[in-house]
Amino acid sequence: MALLTELGTEIAIPVCAVIGIIFSLVQWYIVSRVKVTPESAASATKNGKNGYSDYLIEEEEGINDQSVVAKCAEIQNAISEGATSFLFTEYQYVGIFMVAFAILIFLFLGSVEGFSTKNAPCTYDKEKLCKPALATALFSTVSFVLGAITSVVSGFLGMKIATYANARTTLEARKGVGKAFIVAFRSGAVMGFLLAANGLLVLYITINVFKIYYGDDWEGLFEAITGYGLGGSSMALFGRVGGGIYTKAADVGADLVGKVERNIPEDDPRNPAVIADNVGDNVGDIAGMGSDLFGSYAEASCAALVVASISSFGMTHDFTAMCYPLLISSMGILVCLITTLFATDFFEIKAVKEIEPALKNQLIISTILMTVGIAIVTWTCLPSSFTIFNFGAQKVVKNWQLFLCVCVGLWAGLIIGFVTEYYTSNAYSPVQDVADSCRTGAATNVIFGLALGYKSVIIPIFAIAVSIFISFTFAAMYGIAVAALGMLSTIATGLAIDAYGPISDNAGGIAEMAGMSHRIRERTDALDAAGNTTAAIGKGFAIGSAALVSLALFGAFVSRAAISTVDVLTPKVFIGLIVGAMLPYWFSAMTMKSVGSAALKMVEEVRRQFNTIPGLMEGLAKPDYATCVKISTDASIKEMIPPGALVMLTPLIVGIFFGVETLSGVLAGSLVSGVQIAISASNTGGAWDNAKKYIEAGASEHARTLGPKGSEPHKAAVIGDTIGDPLKDTSGPSLNILIKLMAVESLVFAPFFATHGGLLFKIWG
């Protein structure tokens, strides 16, 4: 018997979640002590010791302190209002969709047994009676709505924290780069911990509430829970695509007119699109990323629970072992908490060159500690030997094998993170080669950048392949699901370093707009360059975990739809495979064209303002920021619907008309091709961005030969960066949601497809 009792489990999981929430609130409180009101700055200068007049550079240079603080506060308000109003608009549209889709789930799943309210034989164990399909339909709908709401709240809170912290980071940069780093990092941690803890807590409460009705029917209970993952990911899809189109339309528009045509710096307040650009960082990278990783996390948990419920854990009703996936996540919160202290409290950052190592150490420390944590959880919560459902048979598994499955996922995540860093950080040769190719113009820059992206796919794919092989050999589909959870177990740290990027990016923008000295801008730029790399690492994690999660969901779907083998040589499956492989291309085409057309409108508006507002270039008149914000908002709301519909409708159409075998082909095809495009797109974009930063910073002899800002190589680099924007922030990150979402949706609707699906082949046959 396991060491941890059922009562212990019921206490441990919510306690860990609450600890995570408390920790994030403490971090929030610490960040809030940095004041953004000018009055307090005046009083602080009088009493000298208040930490405010700690070596302020501004005072040596005699710039009036108060006006700078007031300016920062004003810009922060503008960004916060823009982001909030966009998210509210987006959530209104998404809310309508959510209600419609919830009704659809209820109708489709309820009709499996013709809406009967009688208990029916279980799917896997015909002797026992299980709750009716109507109950599963109702509870799946409830968990779908809960998942969707949790996802939306995660994204929204993340955005609020980021817009709260950006000006504070800028103000702290006056005291030194270390202080600014800590504010940005703490704020990222707030988001990471809130999200990990909320996701865990809501899922845990949902399971316990549903148990009141389901009683001993665990198979039905955990089938209904899969709706939670579907809700999480469907919101993430719209958040990612909508936010991605918003941020990149503004970014591309601001860059093309501002930097290339008018030759003004990146976040110059004269540029009309500058507020929209900074709002975009928050709605795309923060709200989108938050929802995305929450979705992965919810789905990995759901996939593991579904497989476990039909294994020996579910049959013997061993609650502690059943909750193994949740216990891993609980341990992850505690581990990330200790890891975070390493960055904020144990070591202080004093120089610019210590920033990137500090963020990298976060990944290493959390991975090492988590390995120990997983060992503890495995040996205290699992019986020494048990059986796992493996496509119709039960496979005997030992607890150390399951420990290895989780670790394989955890370490594969670290490897993917580091490979991504190698290919996107300007400290290494790949990005420097891309920067060097700018000497001969934009064309060679684009060629080198694309080649770099394709090459960066190799090692991550091998890492994913090895982890799939090992975990599948040991523990079938359950092994893959817990490997995905292993990769996501350090989600709080992963999100903290990921949210750090957009926060420091915004801080740089605010410094430029408030007219602070170039020394402060250099500090925020250093924070931002490190942030670009960590954002790429975060995307690597999201893509790697998406591949494992969707494979686990695929396995659960195949089991649930009662397909014993998926045979590629049958025409039904093969047509699905080839069409599935095409879907990521169709999806990318839609999202990229959306960014292109929205950017076109933005460019026209920015040009119009420069040409028609007198005194704008001289800095005498204020540009009309609101119009640009509106263009971005309208474009993204309108354009997020077609790609979203493509992803949400494909499984339904294929399942209903062609049946489960063709659908399994489509899922496999989209997984295989989607992962490749997603990795190469995000790394190409990240490399172009950092090649441009490398030339701008001019930190090495080589970088200085490529020119100051405004030289020909720099212009070529800006063009590369602009092309890479939709790749790294719209298409790439949205693709991992496409892969997961189609799989989880197929799993939720599997009972319906298995009984009523395949209409065309039925008519044909």
PDB file of C-alpha atoms in Angstrom, residues 1-16 204 317-331 334 373-384 399:
ATOM      1  CA  MET A   1       0.000   0.000   0.000  1.00  0.00           C
ATOM      2  CA  ALA A   2       1.141   3.563  -0.626  1.00  0.00           C
ATOM      3  CA  LEU A   3       2.549   5.572   2.291  1.00  0.00           C
ATOM      4  CA  LEU A   4       0.327   8.586   1.685  1.00  0.00           C
ATOM      5  CA  THR A   5      -3.218   7.896   2.878  1.00  0.00           C
ATOM      6  CA  GLU A   6      -6.347   9.036   1.074  1.00  0.00           C
ATOM      7  CA  LEU A   7      -6.873  11.724   3.710  1.00  0.00           C
ATOM      8  CA  GLY A   8      -3.260  12.850   3.231  1.00  0.00           C
ATOM      9  CA  THR A   9      -3.888  13.287  -0.487  1.00  0.00           C
ATOM     10  CA  GLU A  10      -7.079  15.222   0.113  1.00  0.00           C
ATOM     11  CA  ILE A  11      -5.161  17.623   2.340  1.00  0.00           C
ATOM     12  CA  ALA A  12      -1.855  17.819   0.423  1.00  0.00           C
ATOM     13  CA  ILE A  13      -3.192  18.932  -2.971  1.00  0.00           C
ATOM     14  CA  PRO A  14      -5.316  21.921  -1.876  1.00  0.00           C
ATOM     15  CA  VAL A  15      -2.674  22.977   0.682  1.00  0.00           C
ATOM     16  CA  CYS A  16       0.036  23.138  -2.004  1.00  0.00           C
ATOM     17  CA  TYR A 204      -9.161  19.231  -7.752  1.00  0.00           C
ATOM     18  CA  HIS A 317     -10.483   2.869  -6.294  1.00  0.00           C
ATOM     19  CA  ASP A 318      -7.066   3.880  -5.006  1.00  0.00           C
ATOM     20  CA  PHE A 319      -7.605   7.629  -4.691  1.00  0.00           C
ATOM     21  CA  THR A 320      -4.000   8.510  -3.820  1.00  0.00           C
ATOM     22  CA  ALA A 321      -2.541   6.712  -6.841  1.00  0.00           C
ATOM     23  CA  MET A 322      -5.335   8.089  -8.990  1.00  0.00           C
ATOM     24  CA  CYS A 323      -4.282  11.618  -8.013  1.00  0.00           C
ATOM     25  CA  TYR A 324      -0.643  10.984  -8.937  1.00  0.00           C
ATOM     26  CA  PRO A 325      -0.760  13.581 -11.765  1.00  0.00           C
ATOM     27  CA  LEU A 326      -2.159  16.205  -9.370  1.00  0.00           C
ATOM     28  CA  LEU A 327       0.391  15.345  -6.693  1.00  0.00           C
ATOM     29  CA  ILE A 328       3.213  15.885  -9.191  1.00  0.00           C
ATOM     30  CA  SER A 329       1.824  19.353  -9.948  1.00  0.00           C
ATOM     31  CA  SER A 330       1.512  20.092  -6.220  1.00  0.00           C
ATOM     32  CA  MET A 331       5.140  19.126  -5.721  1.00  0.00           C
ATOM     33  CA  LEU A 334       6.672  23.825  -3.887  1.00  0.00           C
ATOM     34  CA  GLY A 373      10.401  15.867  -5.801  1.00  0.00           C
ATOM     35  CA  ILE A 374       9.077  13.354  -8.328  1.00  0.00           C
ATOM     36  CA  ALA A 375      10.997  10.560  -6.580  1.00  0.00           C
ATOM     37  CA  ILE A 376       9.379  11.484  -3.253  1.00  0.00           C
ATOM     38  CA  VAL A 377       5.879  11.627  -4.774  1.00  0.00           C
ATOM     39  CA  THR A 378       6.339   8.354  -6.654  1.00  0.00           C
ATOM     40  CA  TRP A 379       7.552   6.349  -3.681  1.00  0.00           C
ATOM     41  CA  THR A 380       5.007   7.732  -1.217  1.00  0.00           C
ATOM     42  CA  CYS A 381       1.908   7.655  -3.432  1.00  0.00           C
ATOM     43  CA  LEU A 382       2.121   4.638  -5.686  1.00  0.00           C
ATOM     44  CA  PRO A 383       1.925   0.927  -4.888  1.00  0.00           C
ATOM     45  CA  SER A 384       5.143  -0.872  -5.922  1.00  0.00           C
ATOM     46  CA  ASN A 399       6.569   2.457  -9.649  1.00  0.00           C
TER      47      ASN A 399
END
